[in-house]
PDB file of C-alpha atoms and ligand atoms in Angstrom:
ATOM      1  CA  MET A   1      -0.086   0.026  -0.033  1.00 40.00           C
ATOM      2  CA  PHE A   2       1.563   3.512  -0.677  1.00 46.00           C
ATOM      3  CA  THR A   3      -0.132   6.715  -0.033  1.00 37.00           C
ATOM      4  CA  GLU A   4       1.468   8.841  -2.588  1.00 35.00           C
ATOM      5  CA  ALA A   5      -0.579   9.803  -5.587  1.00 41.00           C
ATOM      6  CA  GLN A   6       2.414   9.910  -7.504  1.00 53.00           C
ATOM      7  CA  LEU A   7       3.725   6.783  -5.412  1.00 78.00           C
ATOM      8  CA  TYR A   8       7.029   8.484  -4.814  1.00 86.00           C
ATOM      9  CA  SER A   9       7.815  12.017  -3.054  1.00 90.00           C
ATOM     10  CA  PRO A  10       8.167  14.533  -5.496  1.00 93.00           C
ATOM     11  CA  VAL A  11      11.905  15.860  -5.494  1.00 94.00           C
ATOM     12  CA  THR A  12      12.824  19.167  -6.658  1.00 94.00           C
ATOM     13  CA  ARG A  13      16.050  20.867  -7.522  1.00 93.00           C
ATOM     14  CA  GLU A  14      16.519  24.988  -7.358  1.00 92.00           C
ATOM     15  CA  ARG A  15      18.908  27.042  -9.353  1.00 89.00           C
ATOM     16  CA  ASP A  16      21.189  27.118  -6.658  1.00 89.00           C
ATOM     17  CA  GLY A  17      21.295  23.383  -6.767  1.00 88.00           C
ATOM     18  CA  ASP A  18      19.508  22.550  -3.327  1.00 94.00           C
ATOM     19  CA  VAL A  19      17.456  19.316  -3.685  1.00 95.00           C
ATOM     20  CA  THR A  20      14.265  19.037  -1.727  1.00 95.00           C
ATOM     21  CA  VAL A  21      12.421  16.038  -1.260  1.00 95.00           C
ATOM     22  CA  HIS A  22       8.538  16.853  -0.516  1.00 95.00           C
ATOM     23  CA  LEU A  23       7.223  14.450   1.974  1.00 93.00           C
ATOM     24  CA  SER A  24       3.332  14.392   2.659  1.00 91.00           C
ATOM     25  CA  ASP A  25       1.730  15.620   5.617  1.00 91.00           C
ATOM     26  CA  ASP A  26       1.254  12.179   6.678  1.00 90.00           C
ATOM     27  CA  HIS A  27       4.500  10.781   6.041  1.00 93.00           C
ATOM     28  CA  PRO A  28       6.021   9.309   9.469  1.00 93.00           C
ATOM     29  CA  GLY A  29       9.294  11.513   8.961  1.00 94.00           C
ATOM     30  CA  VAL A  30       7.550  14.841   7.786  1.00 94.00           C
ATOM     31  CA  GLY A  31       8.285  16.058  11.280  1.00 96.00           C
ATOM     32  CA  ASP A  32      11.947  14.816  11.589  1.00 96.00           C
ATOM     33  CA  GLU A  33      14.257  17.779  10.354  1.00 96.00           C
ATOM     34  CA  HIS A  34      17.117  15.205  10.693  1.00 96.00           C
ATOM     35  CA  TYR A  35      15.299  12.644   8.261  1.00 96.00           C
ATOM     36  CA  ARG A  36      14.374  15.213   5.549  1.00 96.00           C
ATOM     37  CA  THR A  37      17.683  16.590   5.417  1.00 96.00           C
ATOM     38  CA  ARG A  38      19.013  12.918   4.753  1.00 97.00           C
ATOM     39  CA  ARG A  39      16.218  12.412   2.516  1.00 96.00           C
ATOM     40  CA  ASN A  40      17.298  15.411   0.476  1.00 96.00           C
ATOM     41  CA  ALA A  41      21.276  14.504   0.447  1.00 96.00           C
ATOM     42  CA  ILE A  42      20.375  10.969  -0.465  1.00 97.00           C
ATOM     43  CA  ALA A  43      17.982  12.243  -3.709  1.00 96.00           C
ATOM     44  CA  ALA A  44      20.923  14.769  -4.821  1.00 96.00           C
ATOM     45  CA  LEU A  45      23.342  11.970  -4.861  1.00 96.00           C
ATOM     46  CA  ALA A  46      20.827  10.055  -7.210  1.00 96.00           C
ATOM     47  CA  LEU A  47      20.242  13.247  -9.136  1.00 95.00           C
ATOM     48  CA  ASP A  48      23.832  13.745  -9.825  1.00 95.00           C
ATOM     49  CA  TYR A  49      24.333  10.083 -10.947  1.00 96.00           C
ATOM     50  CA  ARG A  50      25.277   9.513 -14.720  1.00 95.00           C
ATOM     51  CA  PRO A  51      25.647   6.396 -16.241  1.00 92.00           C
ATOM     52  CA  GLY A  52      29.378   5.080 -16.193  1.00 91.00           C
ATOM     53  CA  ASN A  53      29.988   6.696 -12.968  1.00 93.00           C
ATOM     54  CA  PRO A  54      30.251   4.851  -9.560  1.00 94.00           C
ATOM     55  CA  VAL A  55      27.076   4.308  -7.919  1.00 97.00           C
ATOM     56  CA  PRO A  56      26.695   6.466  -4.853  1.00 97.00           C
ATOM     57  CA  HIS A  57      27.695   4.726  -1.436  1.00 97.00           C
ATOM     58  CA  ILE A  58      25.309   5.641   1.155  1.00 98.00           C
ATOM     59  CA  ASP A  59      26.837   5.514   4.618  1.00 97.00           C
ATOM     60  CA  TYR A  60      23.435   4.096   6.256  1.00 97.00           C
ATOM     61  CA  THR A  61      23.023   5.334   9.923  1.00 95.00           C
ATOM     62  CA  ASP A  62      22.555   2.857  12.664  1.00 96.00           C
ATOM     63  CA  ASP A  63      18.658   3.873  12.591  1.00 95.00           C
ATOM     64  CA  GLU A  64      18.440   2.887   9.079  1.00 97.00           C
ATOM     65  CA  GLN A  65      20.474  -0.289   9.506  1.00 98.00           C
ATOM     66  CA  GLN A  66      18.192  -1.178  12.417  1.00 97.00           C
ATOM     67  CA  VAL A  67      14.941  -0.538  10.198  1.00 97.00           C
ATOM     68  CA  TRP A  68      16.794  -3.028   7.641  1.00 98.00           C
ATOM     69  CA  ARG A  69      17.423  -5.724  10.249  1.00 98.00           C
ATOM     70  CA  ILE A  70      13.835  -5.292  11.225  1.00 97.00           C
ATOM     71  CA  ALA A  71      11.837  -5.328   8.152  1.00 96.00           C
ATOM     72  CA  SER A  72      14.167  -8.068   6.656  1.00 97.00           C
ATOM     73  CA  ALA A  73      13.621 -10.705   9.354  1.00 97.00           C
ATOM     74  CA  GLU A  74       9.957  -9.870   9.535  1.00 96.00           C
ATOM     75  CA  LEU A  75       9.624 -10.195   5.609  1.00 96.00           C
ATOM     76  CA  ALA A  76      11.253 -13.132   5.345  1.00 96.00           C
ATOM     77  CA  ARG A  77       8.972 -15.012   7.974  1.00 96.00           C
ATOM     78  CA  LYS A  78       6.331 -13.569   6.040  1.00 95.00           C
ATOM     79  CA  HIS A  79       7.412 -14.857   2.693  1.00 97.00           C
ATOM     80  CA  GLU A  80       8.129 -18.351   4.047  1.00 96.00           C
ATOM     81  CA  VAL A  81       4.320 -18.679   4.418  1.00 94.00           C
ATOM     82  CA  TYR A  82       2.986 -16.039   1.625  1.00 95.00           C
ATOM     83  CA  ALA A  83       5.593 -16.040  -1.165  1.00 97.00           C
ATOM     84  CA  CYS A  84       5.461 -18.583  -4.081  1.00 97.00           C
ATOM     85  CA  ARG A  85       7.993 -21.348  -4.365  1.00 98.00           C
ATOM     86  CA  GLU A  86       9.470 -19.681  -7.461  1.00 98.00           C
ATOM     87  CA  VAL A  87      10.337 -16.472  -5.054  1.00 98.00           C
ATOM     88  CA  ARG A  88      11.366 -18.335  -2.194  1.00 98.00           C
ATOM     89  CA  GLU A  89      13.905 -20.329  -4.189  1.00 98.00           C
ATOM     90  CA  ALA A  90      15.333 -17.468  -6.103  1.00 98.00           C
ATOM     91  CA  ALA A  91      15.543 -15.446  -2.782  1.00 98.00           C
ATOM     92  CA  ALA A  92      17.485 -18.155  -1.354  1.00 98.00           C
ATOM     93  CA  ARG A  93      19.938 -18.101  -4.357  1.00 98.00           C
ATOM     94  CA  LEU A  94      20.156 -14.351  -3.972  1.00 98.00           C
ATOM     95  CA  ALA A  95      21.191 -14.643  -0.196  1.00 98.00           C
ATOM     96  CA  LEU A  96      20.508 -10.695   0.501  1.00 98.00           C
ATOM     97  CA  PRO A  97      22.006  -9.805   3.797  1.00 98.00           C
ATOM     98  CA  ARG A  98      19.955  -9.399   6.702  1.00 97.00           C
ATOM     99  CA  ASP A  99      21.930  -7.779   8.940  1.00 98.00           C
ATOM    100  CA  HIS A 100      22.880  -4.643   7.256  1.00 98.00           C
ATOM    101  CA  ILE A 101      21.651  -2.803   4.172  1.00 98.00           C
ATOM    102  CA  PRO A 102      23.394  -3.682   0.834  1.00 98.00           C
ATOM    103  CA  GLN A 103      24.758  -1.007  -1.288  1.00 98.00           C
ATOM    104  CA  LEU A 104      23.108  -1.049  -4.969  1.00 98.00           C
ATOM    105  CA  ASP A 105      26.632  -2.283  -5.941  1.00 97.00           C
ATOM    106  CA  ASP A 106      26.285  -5.223  -3.569  1.00 98.00           C
ATOM    107  CA  VAL A 107      22.825  -5.858  -4.867  1.00 98.00           C
ATOM    108  CA  SER A 108      24.317  -5.895  -8.644  1.00 98.00           C
ATOM    109  CA  ARG A 109      27.035  -8.322  -7.618  1.00 98.00           C
ATOM    110  CA  LEU A 110      24.774 -10.935  -6.243  1.00 98.00           C
ATOM    111  CA  LEU A 111      22.328 -10.658  -8.900  1.00 98.00           C
ATOM    112  CA  HIS A 112      24.003 -10.195 -11.787  1.00 98.00           C
ATOM    113  CA  PRO A 113      25.337 -13.764 -11.894  1.00 98.00           C
ATOM    114  CA  LEU A 114      22.082 -14.734 -11.710  1.00 98.00           C
ATOM    115  CA  THR A 115      20.227 -13.075 -14.261  1.00 98.00           C
ATOM    116  CA  GLY A 116      22.407 -10.217 -15.208  1.00 98.00           C
ATOM    117  CA  PHE A 117      20.268  -7.488 -13.702  1.00 98.00           C
ATOM    118  CA  ARG A 118      22.067  -4.760 -12.310  1.00 98.00           C
ATOM    119  CA  TYR A 119      20.662  -1.731  -9.912  1.00 98.00           C
ATOM    120  CA  VAL A 120      21.183   1.935 -10.474  1.00 98.00           C
ATOM    121  CA  PRO A 121      20.227   4.919  -8.458  1.00 97.00           C
ATOM    122  CA  ALA A 122      16.953   6.715  -8.583  1.00 96.00           C
ATOM    123  CA  ALA A 123      16.197   9.871  -6.733  1.00 94.00           C
ATOM    124  CA  GLY A 124      12.356   9.045  -6.531  1.00 92.00           C
ATOM    125  CA  LEU A 125       9.824   8.625  -9.560  1.00 88.00           C
ATOM    126  CA  VAL A 126      11.702   7.783 -12.751  1.00 91.00           C
ATOM    127  CA  PRO A 127       9.767   8.740 -15.997  1.00 92.00           C
ATOM    128  CA  LEU A 128       7.960   5.443 -16.936  1.00 93.00           C
ATOM    129  CA  ARG A 129       9.577   5.098 -20.251  1.00 95.00           C
ATOM    130  CA  GLU A 130      13.144   5.520 -18.705  1.00 95.00           C
ATOM    131  CA  PHE A 131      11.907   2.995 -15.732  1.00 96.00           C
ATOM    132  CA  PHE A 132      10.220  -0.163 -17.522  1.00 97.00           C
ATOM    133  CA  GLY A 133      12.578   0.685 -20.776  1.00 97.00           C
ATOM    134  CA  SER A 134      15.710   0.082 -18.632  1.00 97.00           C
ATOM    135  CA  PHE A 135      14.737  -3.575 -18.141  1.00 98.00           C
ATOM    136  CA  ALA A 136      15.766  -3.856 -22.068  1.00 98.00           C
ATOM    137  CA  ASP A 137      19.108  -3.889 -20.759  1.00 98.00           C
ATOM    138  CA  ARG A 138      18.604  -5.769 -17.626  1.00 98.00           C
ATOM    139  CA  THR A 139      19.060  -2.642 -15.453  1.00 98.00           C
ATOM    140  CA  PHE A 140      16.675  -1.698 -12.567  1.00 98.00           C
ATOM    141  CA  HIS A 141      16.505   1.978 -11.331  1.00 97.00           C
ATOM    142  CA  SER A 142      16.044   1.836  -7.621  1.00 97.00           C
ATOM    143  CA  THR A 143      15.927   4.399  -4.773  1.00 97.00           C
ATOM    144  CA  GLN A 144      18.041   4.146  -2.115  1.00 98.00           C
ATOM    145  CA  TYR A 145      16.493   5.875   1.057  1.00 97.00           C
ATOM    146  CA  ILE A 146      15.078   4.007   4.041  1.00 97.00           C
ATOM    147  CA  ARG A 147      11.710   4.483   5.654  1.00 95.00           C
ATOM    148  CA  HIS A 148      11.482   6.178   8.855  1.00 95.00           C
ATOM    149  CA  HIS A 149      12.640   4.394  11.752  1.00 94.00           C
ATOM    150  CA  SER A 150       9.738   5.288  14.045  1.00 94.00           C
ATOM    151  CA  ALA A 151       7.548   2.763  11.763  1.00 91.00           C
ATOM    152  CA  PRO A 152       9.818   0.102  10.285  1.00 90.00           C
ATOM    153  CA  LEU A 153       7.150  -1.901   8.988  1.00 89.00           C
ATOM    154  CA  TYR A 154       5.545   0.742   7.055  1.00 88.00           C
ATOM    155  CA  THR A 155       6.190   3.221   4.368  1.00 88.00           C
ATOM    156  CA  PRO A 156       3.913   5.237   2.231  1.00 87.00           C
ATOM    157  CA  GLU A 157       6.169   5.227  -0.671  1.00 91.00           C
ATOM    158  CA  PRO A 158       8.714   2.525  -2.528  1.00 93.00           C
ATOM    159  CA  ASP A 159      12.057   2.734  -0.314  1.00 95.00           C
ATOM    160  CA  ALA A 160      14.980   0.546  -0.858  1.00 97.00           C
ATOM    161  CA  ILE A 161      13.165  -1.998   1.013  1.00 97.00           C
ATOM    162  CA  HIS A 162      10.739  -2.272  -1.523  1.00 96.00           C
ATOM    163  CA  GLU A 163      12.910  -2.167  -4.235  1.00 97.00           C
ATOM    164  CA  ILE A 164      15.717  -4.902  -2.803  1.00 98.00           C
ATOM    165  CA  ILE A 165      13.444  -7.007  -0.840  1.00 97.00           C
ATOM    166  CA  GLY A 166      10.607  -6.893  -3.189  1.00 97.00           C
ATOM    167  CA  HIS A 167      12.023  -6.689  -6.717  1.00 98.00           C
ATOM    168  CA  ALA A 168      15.765  -8.043  -6.296  1.00 98.00           C
ATOM    169  CA  ASN A 169      14.222 -11.534  -5.016  1.00 98.00           C
ATOM    170  CA  GLN A 170      11.834 -11.462  -7.880  1.00 97.00           C
ATOM    171  CA  LEU A 171      14.535 -10.513 -10.464  1.00 98.00           C
ATOM    172  CA  ALA A 172      16.877 -13.112  -8.757  1.00 98.00           C
ATOM    173  CA  SER A 173      14.563 -15.666 -10.696  1.00 98.00           C
ATOM    174  CA  PRO A 174      15.494 -16.195 -14.350  1.00 98.00           C
ATOM    175  CA  ARG A 175      11.626 -16.358 -15.195  1.00 98.00           C
ATOM    176  CA  PHE A 176      10.884 -13.486 -13.877  1.00 98.00           C
ATOM    177  CA  ALA A 177      13.742 -11.634 -14.842  1.00 98.00           C
ATOM    178  CA  SER A 178      13.205 -12.543 -18.526  1.00 98.00           C
ATOM    179  CA  LEU A 179       9.457 -11.228 -17.970  1.00 98.00           C
ATOM    180  CA  TYR A 180      11.599  -7.891 -17.177  1.00 98.00           C
ATOM    181  CA  GLU A 181      13.265  -7.750 -19.836  1.00 98.00           C
ATOM    182  CA  THR A 182      10.158  -8.297 -22.246  1.00 98.00           C
ATOM    183  CA  VAL A 183       8.633  -5.288 -20.730  1.00 98.00           C
ATOM    184  CA  GLY A 184      11.576  -3.257 -21.416  1.00 98.00           C
ATOM    185  CA  ALA A 185      11.583  -4.690 -25.199  1.00 98.00           C
ATOM    186  CA  ALA A 186       7.874  -3.436 -25.347  1.00 98.00           C
ATOM    187  CA  VAL A 187       8.430  -0.143 -24.263  1.00 97.00           C
ATOM    188  CA  GLY A 188      11.048   0.353 -27.033  1.00 96.00           C
ATOM    189  CA  ARG A 189       8.211  -0.218 -29.381  1.00 96.00           C
ATOM    190  CA  LEU A 190       5.486   1.863 -27.818  1.00 97.00           C
ATOM    191  CA  GLU A 191       4.771   5.476 -28.790  1.00 97.00           C
ATOM    192  CA  THR A 192       1.798   6.317 -27.287  1.00 96.00           C
ATOM    193  CA  ASP A 193       1.226   7.590 -23.387  1.00 94.00           C
ATOM    194  CA  ALA A 194      -1.875   5.377 -23.377  1.00 93.00           C
ATOM    195  CA  ALA A 195       0.338   2.074 -24.660  1.00 95.00           C
ATOM    196  CA  LEU A 196       2.698   2.891 -22.144  1.00 95.00           C
ATOM    197  CA  LYS A 197       0.105   3.567 -19.151  1.00 93.00           C
ATOM    198  CA  PHE A 198      -1.429   0.022 -20.014  1.00 95.00           C
ATOM    199  CA  LEU A 199       1.836  -1.610 -19.885  1.00 96.00           C
ATOM    200  CA  ALA A 200       2.325  -0.165 -16.622  1.00 94.00           C
ATOM    201  CA  ASP A 201      -1.166  -1.009 -15.298  1.00 94.00           C
ATOM    202  CA  VAL A 202      -0.421  -4.818 -16.148  1.00 96.00           C
ATOM    203  CA  PHE A 203       2.906  -4.428 -14.813  1.00 96.00           C
ATOM    204  CA  TRP A 204       0.931  -3.541 -11.451  1.00 93.00           C
ATOM    205  CA  PHE A 205      -1.321  -6.186 -11.353  1.00 94.00           C
ATOM    206  CA  SER A 206       1.444  -8.941 -12.050  1.00 96.00           C
ATOM    207  CA  LEU A 207       4.772  -7.781 -11.121  1.00 97.00           C
ATOM    208  CA  GLU A 208       3.895  -5.441  -8.319  1.00 95.00           C
ATOM    209  CA  PHE A 209       0.501  -7.492  -6.936  1.00 93.00           C
ATOM    210  CA  GLY A 210       0.414 -10.603  -8.565  1.00 96.00           C
ATOM    211  CA  VAL A 211      -0.802 -13.647  -6.821  1.00 96.00           C
ATOM    212  CA  VAL A 212      -0.683 -17.471  -7.644  1.00 97.00           C
ATOM    213  CA  ARG A 213      -2.216 -20.480  -7.131  1.00 96.00           C
ATOM    214  CA  GLU A 214       0.459 -23.012  -5.627  1.00 96.00           C
ATOM    215  CA  ASP A 215      -0.450 -26.253  -3.436  1.00 93.00           C
ATOM    216  CA  GLY A 216      -4.114 -25.250  -2.821  1.00 93.00           C
ATOM    217  CA  GLN A 217      -2.895 -22.074  -1.270  1.00 93.00           C
ATOM    218  CA  ILE A 218      -2.648 -18.120  -2.711  1.00 94.00           C
ATOM    219  CA  ARG A 219       0.861 -17.188  -2.826  1.00 95.00           C
ATOM    220  CA  CYS A 220       2.646 -14.029  -3.945  1.00 96.00           C
ATOM    221  CA  TYR A 221       4.829 -13.031  -6.476  1.00 97.00           C
ATOM    222  CA  GLY A 222       4.429  -9.385  -6.918  1.00 96.00           C
ATOM    223  CA  ALA A 223       7.132  -7.110  -5.587  1.00 96.00           C
ATOM    224  CA  GLY A 224       4.508  -4.556  -3.992  1.00 93.00           C
ATOM    225  CA  LEU A 225       3.448  -7.681  -1.779  1.00 94.00           C
ATOM    226  CA  LEU A 226       6.517  -9.116  -0.992  1.00 95.00           C
ATOM    227  CA  SER A 227       8.035  -5.941   0.437  1.00 94.00           C
ATOM    228  CA  SER A 228       4.439  -4.917   2.299  1.00 91.00           C
ATOM    229  CA  TYR A 229       4.112  -6.167   6.089  1.00 87.00           C
ATOM    230  CA  GLY A 230       0.714  -4.983   6.238  1.00 84.00           C
ATOM    231  CA  GLU A 231      -0.469  -6.160   3.063  1.00 82.00           C
ATOM    232  CA  ILE A 232       1.235  -9.657   2.444  1.00 80.00           C
ATOM    233  CA  ASP A 233      -1.256 -10.659   5.126  1.00 77.00           C
ATOM    234  CA  GLU A 234      -4.109  -8.999   3.761  1.00 81.00           C
ATOM    235  CA  PHE A 235      -4.191 -10.368   0.151  1.00 81.00           C
ATOM    236  CA  ARG A 236      -5.947 -13.372   0.794  1.00 80.00           C
ATOM    237  CA  GLN A 237      -9.181 -11.342   1.366  1.00 84.00           C
ATOM    238  CA  ALA A 238      -8.819  -9.901  -1.950  1.00 89.00           C
ATOM    239  CA  THR A 239     -11.460 -10.685  -4.543  1.00 91.00           C
ATOM    240  CA  LEU A 240      -9.433 -12.580  -6.814  1.00 94.00           C
ATOM    241  CA  ARG A 241      -9.909 -12.546 -10.571  1.00 95.00           C
ATOM    242  CA  PRO A 242      -8.439 -15.039 -13.257  1.00 96.00           C
ATOM    243  CA  LEU A 243      -5.233 -13.691 -15.049  1.00 96.00           C
ATOM    244  CA  ASP A 244      -6.664 -11.194 -17.664  1.00 95.00           C
ATOM    245  CA  VAL A 245      -4.457  -8.456 -19.568  1.00 95.00           C
ATOM    246  CA  ALA A 246      -7.489  -6.834 -20.947  1.00 94.00           C
ATOM    247  CA  GLN A 247      -8.575  -6.376 -17.134  1.00 93.00           C
ATOM    248  CA  MET A 248      -5.203  -5.826 -15.844  1.00 94.00           C
ATOM    249  CA  GLY A 249      -4.727  -2.790 -18.119  1.00 93.00           C
ATOM    250  CA  THR A 250      -8.358  -1.076 -17.712  1.00 89.00           C
ATOM    251  CA  ILE A 251      -9.436  -1.870 -14.062  1.00 86.00           C
ATOM    252  CA  SER A 252      -9.366   1.355 -11.963  1.00 78.00           C
ATOM    253  CA  TYR A 253      -7.598   1.261  -8.744  1.00 75.00           C
ATOM    254  CA  ASP A 254      -6.423   3.111  -5.790  1.00 73.00           C
ATOM    255  CA  ILE A 255      -2.919   3.029  -4.754  1.00 70.00           C
ATOM    256  CA  THR A 256      -3.645   4.434  -1.246  1.00 71.00           C
ATOM    257  CA  HIS A 257      -5.619   1.047   0.056  1.00 74.00           C
ATOM    258  CA  TYR A 258      -4.942  -2.501  -0.115  1.00 78.00           C
ATOM    259  CA  GLN A 259      -5.709  -3.673  -3.569  1.00 79.00           C
ATOM    260  CA  PRO A 260      -9.431  -4.985  -3.430  1.00 85.00           C
ATOM    261  CA  VAL A 261      -8.923  -7.031  -6.613  1.00 90.00           C
ATOM    262  CA  LEU A 262      -5.969  -9.222  -7.424  1.00 93.00           C
ATOM    263  CA  PHE A 263      -5.245 -11.354 -10.738  1.00 96.00           C
ATOM    264  CA  CYS A 264      -4.406 -14.871  -9.465  1.00 96.00           C
ATOM    265  CA  ALA A 265      -2.736 -17.083 -11.945  1.00 97.00           C
ATOM    266  CA  ASP A 266      -3.049 -21.111 -12.078  1.00 97.00           C
ATOM    267  CA  SER A 267       0.776 -21.595 -11.521  1.00 97.00           C
ATOM    268  CA  VAL A 268       3.743 -19.493 -12.423  1.00 97.00           C
ATOM    269  CA  ASP A 269       4.017 -21.414 -15.770  1.00 97.00           C
ATOM    270  CA  GLN A 270       0.745 -19.801 -16.718  1.00 97.00           C
ATOM    271  CA  LEU A 271       1.386 -16.211 -15.526  1.00 96.00           C
ATOM    272  CA  VAL A 272       5.264 -16.727 -17.597  1.00 97.00           C
ATOM    273  CA  ASP A 273       3.085 -17.698 -20.678  1.00 97.00           C
ATOM    274  CA  VAL A 274       0.408 -15.183 -20.468  1.00 97.00           C
ATOM    275  CA  LEU A 275       2.524 -12.311 -19.401  1.00 97.00           C
ATOM    276  CA  GLY A 276       5.381 -13.415 -21.778  1.00 97.00           C
ATOM    277  CA  GLU A 277       2.918 -13.654 -24.698  1.00 97.00           C
ATOM    278  CA  PHE A 278       1.463 -10.229 -24.016  1.00 97.00           C
ATOM    279  CA  PHE A 279       4.265  -8.164 -23.315  1.00 97.00           C
ATOM    280  CA  ALA A 280       6.112  -9.661 -26.557  1.00 97.00           C
ATOM    281  CA  THR A 281       3.376  -8.693 -28.669  1.00 96.00           C
ATOM    282  CA  MET A 282       1.669  -5.595 -27.308  1.00 96.00           C
ATOM    283  CA  ASP A 283       1.780  -2.423 -29.327  1.00 95.00           C
ATOM    284  CA  ASP A 284       0.400   1.042 -29.563  1.00 96.00           C
ATOM    285  CA  ASP A 285      -3.023  -0.688 -30.662  1.00 94.00           C
ATOM    286  CA  THR A 286      -3.394  -2.615 -27.692  1.00 93.00           C
ATOM    287  CA  PRO A 287      -5.341  -0.151 -25.582  1.00 91.00           C
ATOM    288  CA  ALA A 288      -7.643   0.425 -28.384  1.00 91.00           C
ATOM    289  CA  ARG A 289      -7.965  -3.428 -28.969  1.00 91.00           C
ATOM    290  CA  LEU A 290      -8.318  -4.463 -25.304  1.00 89.00           C
ATOM    291  CA  GLY A 291      -9.355  -1.568 -23.428  1.00 72.00           C
ATOM    292  CA  GLY A 292     -12.799  -1.281 -25.041  1.00 57.00           C
ATOM    293  CA  ARG A 293     -14.611  -0.927 -21.729  1.00 48.00           C
ATOM    294  CA  ALA A 294     -13.277   0.204 -17.848  1.00 46.00           C
ATOM    295  CA  HIS A 295     -13.571  -2.365 -15.358  1.00 47.00           C
ATOM    296  CA  PRO A 296     -14.651  -1.272 -11.978  1.00 46.00           C
ATOM    297  CA  ALA A 297     -12.285  -2.091  -9.065  1.00 44.00           C
ATOM    298  CA  ALA A 298     -14.555  -4.247  -7.204  1.00 40.00           C
TER     299      ALA A 298
HETATM  300 FE1  FE2 B 301       8.088  -1.614  -7.346  1.00 66.93          FE
END
């Protein structure tokens, strides 16, 4: 669950170079001057990053390390129960550290031998075309900030815990990594914003919030669920619909609440087949072809 309408807190840079991350009024860190200064500094490092430069090294504080340790331990416990086998096995191969926050270079070092993916820094929201398009080069734009220490199991925006524990564990699976690459290749073909939005929405309901039937249970593979301590328990209460890209690309949804409708694949094989085929063939005409009618969220 994320409460920012834009998902990420907006980041601005003034003429004098000052970088500001605009936290929402109900962000747990909004009243903490030290946290806000730190967020601005971490965002500035990402804004200054250029491909080919060294990825910024963040000297994480004890508070931030403690947040990582708590979230890692709790989410690992949840994954044993709620994550699908494909993700659990990928996570075991990736073996992210639980006692300290990995630098993005550390994540790349672990991930690259498994599936060729590398992590590069993002200050906040990356334009959709760039974010999804970079998957074609097996590159993932990741934020580096950590949620506020007053709420280690909650974040109103995607932080490094979401990007790494959610996405990297998924990207350590060759099958999921290859789906991401197919998404990136599709973006290279798309010219219209409507098609890009359709792709982003299908991605949202699959690689962010997708669930799959396994051994008679519903388990998750979406990064948004894998990294959400609150929502990972709740997804079994959601209305489940069969995998249907036309609905996934057109259903209306509200990112400020737990997703009331989720799309459930019969197996990882099925979701790889259906999504792989969709992303491999979608084009600018897809929204008109499949999006003839909007589907209500519930
Ligand atoms: Fe995400």
